[in-house]
Tab-separated table of C-alpha atoms in Angstrom:
chain	number	residue	atom	x	y	z
V	30	MET	CA	1.692	0.731	22.813
V	31	PRO	CA	-1.766	2.727	23.574
V	32	LYS	CA	-3.271	-0.373	25.434
V	33	ASP	CA	-2.287	-3.970	26.297
V	34	PRO	CA	-2.899	-6.448	23.650
V	35	ASN	CA	-5.361	-9.255	23.532
V	36	PRO	CA	-3.722	-12.405	22.288
V	37	ILE	CA	-7.249	-13.672	21.243
V	38	PHE	CA	-7.283	-11.334	18.316
V	39	MET	CA	-3.808	-12.542	17.528
V	40	LYS	CA	-5.057	-16.075	17.613
V	41	ARG	CA	-7.765	-15.170	15.397
V	42	ALA	CA	-5.509	-13.669	12.791
V	43	ILE	CA	-3.379	-16.786	12.848
V	44	GLU	CA	-6.093	-19.037	12.256
V	45	LEU	CA	-7.307	-17.161	9.495
V	46	ALA	CA	-4.129	-16.890	7.606
V	47	THR	CA	-3.670	-20.964	8.219
V	48	GLU	CA	-7.112	-21.618	6.929
V	49	ASN	CA	-6.478	-19.121	3.992
V	50	VAL	CA	-3.495	-21.578	2.880
V	51	ARG	CA	-5.525	-24.750	3.198
V	52	SER	CA	-8.312	-23.221	1.342
V	53	GLY	CA	-5.969	-22.362	-1.380
V	54	ALA	CA	-7.572	-18.836	-1.565
V	55	GLY	CA	-4.092	-17.126	-1.059
V	56	GLY	CA	-1.226	-16.362	0.799
V	57	PRO	CA	-0.431	-17.053	4.616
V	58	PHE	CA	-1.461	-13.879	6.005
V	59	ALA	CA	-4.520	-12.396	7.467
V	60	ALA	CA	-5.358	-9.398	9.940
V	61	VAL	CA	-7.804	-8.434	12.365
V	62	ILE	CA	-9.283	-4.592	13.119
V	63	VAL	CA	-10.095	-3.929	16.870
V	64	LYS	CA	-12.177	-1.106	18.046
V	65	ASP	CA	-13.094	-0.736	21.700
V	66	GLY	CA	-12.318	-4.634	22.291
V	67	ALA	CA	-14.579	-5.843	19.397
V	68	VAL	CA	-13.490	-6.787	15.792
V	69	VAL	CA	-14.660	-4.410	13.232
V	70	GLY	CA	-13.203	-6.010	10.149
V	71	GLU	CA	-11.031	-9.180	9.498
V	72	ALA	CA	-9.618	-10.429	6.205
V	73	ALA	CA	-7.129	-12.688	4.444
V	74	ASN	CA	-4.900	-12.201	1.688
V	75	THR	CA	-6.507	-12.781	-1.674
V	76	VAL	CA	-4.040	-11.752	-4.319
V	77	THR	CA	-4.188	-14.912	-6.417
V	78	ALA	CA	-7.927	-15.413	-5.969
V	79	THR	CA	-8.971	-11.934	-6.918
V	80	ASN	CA	-6.126	-11.014	-9.259
V	81	ASP	CA	-5.379	-8.071	-6.961
V	82	PRO	CA	-1.718	-7.525	-5.828
V	83	THR	CA	-2.803	-5.064	-3.590
V	84	ALA	CA	-5.069	-7.497	-1.555
V	85	HIS	CA	-2.828	-8.145	1.367
V	86	GLY	CA	-4.722	-9.308	4.582
V	87	GLU	CA	-3.932	-5.751	6.358
V	88	ILE	CA	-5.079	-3.769	2.934
V	89	ASN	CA	-8.203	-6.062	2.836
V	90	ALA	CA	-9.080	-5.448	6.402
V	91	ILE	CA	-8.593	-1.922	6.715
V	92	ARG	CA	-10.967	-1.576	3.622
V	93	LYS	CA	-13.651	-3.795	5.296
V	94	ALA	CA	-13.471	-2.127	8.696
V	95	CYS	CA	-13.751	1.339	7.017
V	96	ALA	CA	-16.563	0.076	5.087
V	97	ALA	CA	-18.147	-1.434	8.049
V	98	LEU	CA	-17.963	1.813	10.122
V	99	GLY	CA	-18.517	4.493	7.258
V	100	VAL	CA	-15.275	6.165	7.718
V	101	PHE	CA	-11.908	6.783	6.224
V	102	SER	CA	-9.767	7.138	9.360
V	103	LEU	CA	-9.515	4.429	11.623
V	104	ALA	CA	-8.156	6.536	14.740
V	105	GLY	CA	-8.978	4.465	17.865
V	106	CYS	CA	-8.296	0.964	16.367
V	107	GLU	CA	-5.528	-1.479	16.709
V	108	MET	CA	-4.609	-3.909	13.832
V	109	TYR	CA	-3.401	-7.615	14.908
V	110	THR	CA	-1.667	-9.166	11.556
V	111	SER	CA	-0.415	-12.854	11.438
V	112	CYS	CA	2.726	-11.139	9.927
V	113	GLU	CA	4.646	-7.917	10.027
V	114	PRO	CA	3.120	-5.569	7.556
V	115	CYS	CA	5.033	-5.051	4.179
V	116	PRO	CA	5.765	-1.540	3.315
V	117	MET	CA	2.268	-0.959	1.507
V	118	CYS	CA	0.510	-2.620	4.401
V	119	LEU	CA	2.605	-0.338	6.860
V	120	ALA	CA	1.978	2.819	4.915
V	121	ALA	CA	-1.708	2.101	4.615
V	122	SER	CA	-1.632	1.726	8.443
V	123	TYR	CA	-0.377	5.131	8.987
V	124	TRP	CA	-2.941	6.517	6.091
V	125	ALA	CA	-5.725	4.719	8.111
V	126	ARG	CA	-4.389	6.538	11.201
V	127	LEU	CA	-4.309	3.139	13.215
V	128	ASP	CA	-3.168	3.593	16.686
V	129	ALA	CA	-1.151	0.250	17.011
V	130	ILE	CA	-0.027	-2.798	15.211
V	131	TYR	CA	0.656	-6.212	16.662
V	132	PHE	CA	2.195	-8.906	14.572
V	133	GLY	CA	3.121	-12.534	14.428
V	134	ASN	CA	5.692	-13.205	12.134
V	135	ASP	CA	8.492	-10.904	11.189
V	136	CYS	CA	9.668	-9.772	8.133
V	137	GLU	CA	12.704	-11.947	8.437
V	138	ALA	CA	10.634	-15.215	8.772
V	139	ALA	CA	8.356	-14.144	5.632
V	140	ALA	CA	11.673	-14.012	3.470
V	141	ARG	CA	12.417	-17.516	4.660
V	142	VAL	CA	9.227	-18.801	2.925
V	143	GLY	CA	9.964	-16.564	-0.065
V	144	PHE	CA	8.315	-13.369	0.472
V	145	ASP	CA	9.865	-10.010	-0.672
V	146	ASP	CA	8.798	-7.917	2.492
V	147	SER	CA	12.492	-7.643	3.849
V	148	PHE	CA	13.876	-6.879	0.332
V	149	LEU	CA	11.441	-4.005	0.114
V	150	TYR	CA	11.993	-2.430	3.579
V	151	GLN	CA	15.766	-2.438	2.237
V	152	GLU	CA	14.588	-1.024	-1.261
V	153	PHE	CA	12.795	2.027	0.752
V	154	LYS	CA	16.126	2.808	2.724
V	155	ARG	CA	17.645	3.662	-0.704
V	156	ASP	CA	17.390	6.839	-2.492
V	157	ARG	CA	14.940	6.795	-5.504
V	158	ALA	CA	17.761	6.680	-8.096
V	159	ASP	CA	19.273	3.433	-6.448
V	160	ARG	CA	16.040	1.494	-6.300
V	161	SER	CA	15.517	-1.633	-8.547
V	162	LEU	CA	12.092	-0.418	-9.742
V	163	PRO	CA	13.108	2.698	-11.970
V	164	SER	CA	11.231	5.908	-11.665
V	165	GLN	CA	11.644	9.229	-13.586
V	166	GLN	CA	10.006	12.453	-12.949
V	167	LEU	CA	8.258	14.180	-16.018
V	168	MET	CA	6.137	17.400	-16.494
V	169	ARG	CA	6.697	18.738	-13.200
V	170	ASP	CA	5.379	22.140	-13.988
V	171	GLU	CA	2.337	21.079	-15.571
V	172	ALA	CA	1.585	18.380	-12.462
V	173	TRP	CA	1.564	21.399	-9.967
V	174	ASP	CA	-1.687	22.561	-11.599
V	175	ASN	CA	-3.224	19.524	-9.549
V	176	PHE	CA	-1.767	20.891	-6.311
V	177	GLN	CA	-2.754	24.638	-6.984
V	178	ALA	CA	-6.439	23.637	-7.745
V	179	TRP	CA	-6.516	21.435	-4.280
V	180	HIS	CA	-4.884	24.576	-2.620
V	181	ASP	CA	-7.358	26.707	-4.047
V	182	LYS	CA	-10.383	24.820	-3.401
V	183	PRO	CA	-12.605	26.256	-0.610
V	184	ASP	CA	-14.630	23.041	0.343
V	185	LYS	CA	-12.126	20.173	-0.016
V	186	ILE	CA	-12.404	17.414	2.307
V	187	GLU	CA	-9.067	16.621	3.934
V	188	TYR	CA	-7.702	13.398	4.756
L	12	MET	CA	14.209	3.364	-17.774
L	13	PRO	CA	12.998	0.070	-19.951
L	14	LYS	CA	11.591	2.721	-22.692
L	15	ASP	CA	11.111	6.313	-23.734
L	16	PRO	CA	8.303	7.689	-21.564
L	17	ASN	CA	5.283	8.984	-23.650
L	18	PRO	CA	4.344	12.394	-22.402
L	19	ILE	CA	0.563	11.934	-23.415
L	20	PHE	CA	-0.015	9.533	-20.832
L	21	MET	CA	1.293	12.037	-18.203
L	22	LYS	CA	-1.155	14.662	-19.613
L	23	ARG	CA	-3.753	12.103	-18.849
L	24	ALA	CA	-3.075	11.630	-15.451
L	25	ILE	CA	-2.222	15.011	-14.574
L	26	GLU	CA	-5.924	15.877	-16.243
L	27	LEU	CA	-7.478	13.156	-14.274
L	28	ALA	CA	-5.966	14.450	-11.189
L	29	THR	CA	-7.321	18.195	-11.552
L	30	GLU	CA	-10.840	16.889	-12.585
L	31	ASN	CA	-10.924	14.837	-9.682
L	32	VAL	CA	-10.384	18.134	-7.314
L	33	ARG	CA	-12.926	19.982	-9.437
L	34	SER	CA	-15.600	17.187	-8.985
L	35	GLY	CA	-14.932	17.116	-5.266
L	36	ALA	CA	-14.495	12.976	-5.652
L	37	GLY	CA	-11.075	13.183	-3.788
L	38	GLY	CA	-7.448	14.405	-3.645
L	39	PRO	CA	-5.462	15.763	-6.356
L	40	PHE	CA	-3.811	12.243	-7.451
L	41	ALA	CA	-4.499	10.097	-10.478
L	42	ALA	CA	-2.606	7.461	-12.402
L	43	VAL	CA	-2.471	5.488	-15.694
L	44	ILE	CA	-1.254	2.284	-16.443
L	45	VAL	CA	0.040	1.625	-19.820
L	46	LYS	CA	0.834	-1.787	-21.747
L	47	ASP	CA	2.505	-1.994	-25.180
L	48	GLY	CA	1.433	1.785	-25.537
L	49	ALA	CA	-2.438	1.293	-24.577
L	50	VAL	CA	-3.857	2.379	-21.396
L	51	VAL	CA	-4.898	-0.813	-19.401
L	52	GLY	CA	-6.336	1.098	-16.404
L	53	GLU	CA	-6.683	4.424	-14.851
L	54	ALA	CA	-8.208	5.894	-11.772
L	55	ALA	CA	-7.933	9.175	-9.559
L	56	ASN	CA	-7.653	9.200	-5.666
L	57	THR	CA	-11.024	8.261	-4.076
L	58	VAL	CA	-10.274	7.933	-0.224
L	59	THR	CA	-13.006	10.336	1.001
L	60	ALA	CA	-15.639	9.453	-1.507
L	61	THR	CA	-15.421	5.655	-0.894
L	62	ASN	CA	-14.162	5.482	2.852
L	63	ASP	CA	-11.289	4.001	1.601
L	64	PRO	CA	-7.789	5.174	2.915
L	65	THR	CA	-5.917	2.779	0.492
L	66	ALA	CA	-7.795	4.142	-2.249
L	67	HIS	CA	-5.098	6.223	-3.707
L	68	GLY	CA	-4.777	6.818	-7.460
L	69	GLU	CA	-2.154	4.184	-8.072
L	70	ILE	CA	-3.643	1.465	-6.153
L	71	ASN	CA	-7.099	2.125	-7.760
L	72	ALA	CA	-5.320	2.114	-11.248
L	73	ILE	CA	-3.433	-1.210	-10.522
L	74	ARG	CA	-6.477	-2.767	-9.360
L	75	LYS	CA	-8.079	-1.822	-12.462
L	76	ALA	CA	-5.417	-2.606	-14.816
L	77	CYS	CA	-5.181	-6.274	-13.118
L	78	ALA	CA	-8.979	-6.600	-13.120
L	79	ALA	CA	-9.005	-5.695	-17.234
L	80	LEU	CA	-6.161	-8.094	-17.823
L	81	GLY	CA	-7.320	-10.936	-15.584
L	82	VAL	CA	-3.713	-11.051	-14.118
L	83	PHE	CA	-2.071	-10.466	-10.793
L	84	SER	CA	1.186	-9.339	-12.245
L	85	LEU	CA	1.613	-6.114	-14.362
L	86	ALA	CA	5.067	-7.100	-15.705
L	87	GLY	CA	5.447	-5.389	-18.925
L	88	CYS	CA	3.514	-2.243	-17.859
L	89	GLU	CA	4.586	1.106	-16.718
L	90	MET	CA	2.803	3.699	-14.343
L	91	TYR	CA	2.450	7.275	-15.356
L	92	THR	CA	1.472	9.084	-12.027
L	93	SER	CA	0.569	12.722	-11.206
L	94	CYS	CA	2.745	12.470	-8.191
L	95	GLU	CA	5.414	10.369	-6.966
L	96	PRO	CA	3.972	7.187	-5.335
L	97	CYS	CA	3.846	7.313	-1.569
L	98	PRO	CA	5.309	4.351	0.232
L	99	MET	CA	2.046	2.343	0.041
L	100	CYS	CA	2.010	2.856	-3.645
L	101	LEU	CA	5.341	2.287	-4.226
L	102	ALA	CA	5.558	-1.023	-2.449
L	103	ALA	CA	2.377	-1.994	-4.499
L	104	SER	CA	3.836	-1.093	-7.553
L	105	TYR	CA	6.897	-3.630	-6.652
L	106	TRP	CA	4.226	-6.200	-5.745
L	107	ALA	CA	2.656	-5.618	-9.135
L	108	ARG	CA	5.823	-6.129	-10.923
L	109	LEU	CA	5.704	-2.958	-13.045
L	110	ASP	CA	8.623	-2.120	-15.281
L	111	ALA	CA	8.651	1.531	-14.553
L	112	ILE	CA	7.414	4.458	-12.840
L	113	TYR	CA	7.079	7.940	-14.480
L	114	PHE	CA	5.705	10.642	-11.948
L	115	GLY	CA	4.944	14.484	-12.206
L	116	ASN	CA	4.856	16.016	-8.735
L	117	ASP	CA	7.592	14.652	-6.319
L	118	CYS	CA	7.023	14.064	-2.528
L	119	GLU	CA	8.511	17.507	-1.353
L	120	ALA	CA	5.735	19.082	-3.722
L	121	ALA	CA	2.896	17.136	-1.969
L	122	ALA	CA	4.500	18.152	1.432
L	123	ARG	CA	3.859	21.636	0.434
L	124	VAL	CA	0.010	21.366	0.218
L	125	GLY	CA	-0.133	19.108	3.008
L	126	PHE	CA	0.109	15.483	2.332
L	127	ASP	CA	2.058	13.284	4.539
L	128	ASP	CA	4.256	11.285	1.600
L	129	SER	CA	7.295	12.958	2.629
L	130	PHE	CA	7.236	12.380	6.282
L	131	LEU	CA	6.079	8.622	5.369
L	132	TYR	CA	9.272	8.100	3.377
L	133	GLN	CA	11.327	9.264	6.823
L	134	GLU	CA	9.686	6.894	8.632
L	135	PHE	CA	10.509	4.154	6.625
L	136	LYS	CA	14.392	4.722	6.850
L	137	ARG	CA	13.862	4.435	10.872
L	138	ASP	CA	14.144	1.137	12.621
L	139	ARG	CA	10.593	-0.269	13.815
L	140	ALA	CA	11.055	0.734	17.258
L	141	ASP	CA	11.591	4.427	16.199
L	142	ARG	CA	8.596	4.905	14.139
L	143	SER	CA	5.728	6.857	15.068
L	144	LEU	CA	3.043	4.243	14.961
L	145	PRO	CA	3.713	1.869	17.603
L	146	SER	CA	4.242	-2.033	16.887
L	147	GLN	CA	4.833	-4.998	18.818
L	148	GLN	CA	5.454	-8.661	18.073
L	149	LEU	CA	3.059	-11.229	19.636
L	150	MET	CA	2.882	-15.132	19.460
L	151	ARG	CA	5.693	-15.586	16.977
L	152	ASP	CA	5.793	-19.250	17.644
L	153	GLU	CA	2.248	-19.881	16.862
L	154	ALA	CA	2.347	-17.607	13.669
L	155	TRP	CA	5.085	-19.716	12.309
L	156	ASP	CA	2.222	-22.379	11.719
L	157	ASN	CA	0.998	-20.202	8.598
L	158	PHE	CA	4.368	-20.155	6.952
L	159	GLN	CA	4.734	-24.049	7.695
L	160	ALA	CA	1.477	-24.618	6.152
L	161	TRP	CA	2.556	-22.329	3.194
L	162	HIS	CA	6.009	-24.068	2.583
L	163	ASP	CA	4.309	-27.568	3.085
L	164	LYS	CA	1.499	-26.965	0.556
L	165	PRO	CA	2.359	-28.646	-2.785
L	166	ASP	CA	-0.398	-26.810	-5.093
L	167	LYS	CA	0.181	-23.335	-3.774
L	168	ILE	CA	-0.105	-20.247	-6.518
L	169	GLU	CA	2.893	-18.177	-5.926
L	170	TYR	CA	2.985	-14.538	-6.453
C-alpha cells in the first residue's frame, strides 16, 4: 500500500453507513476520499432515496471529491469504504485513478445480508456469452466511426 | 436475448457518440435505454466536461432513465450502447436490472484507441491481492455493525 492507513477515516465511513440505515436514506454503505490526510469527499449509498442504482457510497464519494477538487482524476487520493467495492465501484476507482482502497466489510459479508457483490465478481470471471445478463454485438463497422473520430481529433482531452 | 434488437436505437447511440467527439464534450461513447420500444433515457460520456470519472455514457443514460421513470430498477428495459460496457457500466447494468445489452464496438476495439476497458476486464479476473490497484481490509468487526443495523431494520427498502 502507498501509505499507512489512518483508522479515523474508516471509523467515519462506518459511522456514515450505520447512520444511513438508521435514517432510512439507503443501504449500509458509505465511503470517504482522503488526500494528504484530509477528507475531500464523503457520501453514503442513496440508491433508493434518489432513484439511482449507480448511487453507491463509493460512486457518490468519488463524484463529490472530483467536484470539490475540480478534477476528473483522484490520483494521490485513497478511498476508505465501509465495504469492499462492488465491481461497479472498483472499476470506478480505477477510472478515478485512486492510489489505494481500504475496506471494512468484504463481499462475502455483504452476501450474507443479501447483496449481490459476490455474485457480480463471479459473473466477471465468466466470458461474455456465459453471463446471466445477455449481451450481443450489433453494427460493429458503423460503431468504429466513433473511434475513428476520436483517433482523428487533434485537440481531444484524454482521460 | 429477450427480444429482437432494433437497429434504429444502436444507430442513435452511435450518432450521439460521434457528435460527442465533434463537440468536444467527451469520449466516443453514448448509450440509449429503451422500454417497450421507446427511448426512456439517452446520454453520451461527459467525464471531462463534468469532472466526473463515473460519467460514462451508460451510467449517464441509466441515471437519466431512472429519473425519467421515477424508479431505481430498469427491469423491462434494454440498453443500446455504442461500445461494450466497461466493468463499471456492466456492473451498473446488473444493479439497474436491465434485461439485455446491445453494443457496437467491443472492448478490444476500445483498447486500440487507448481506453482501459480490456485491461480492467483482465484485472477483474485476478484475485484482490494480484490487482494493480492495492486494497486492504481494516476494522472488519466494527464494519459488521453496518450490516447488523441493516439486518435488524424492519422497514428497509431493499434493492
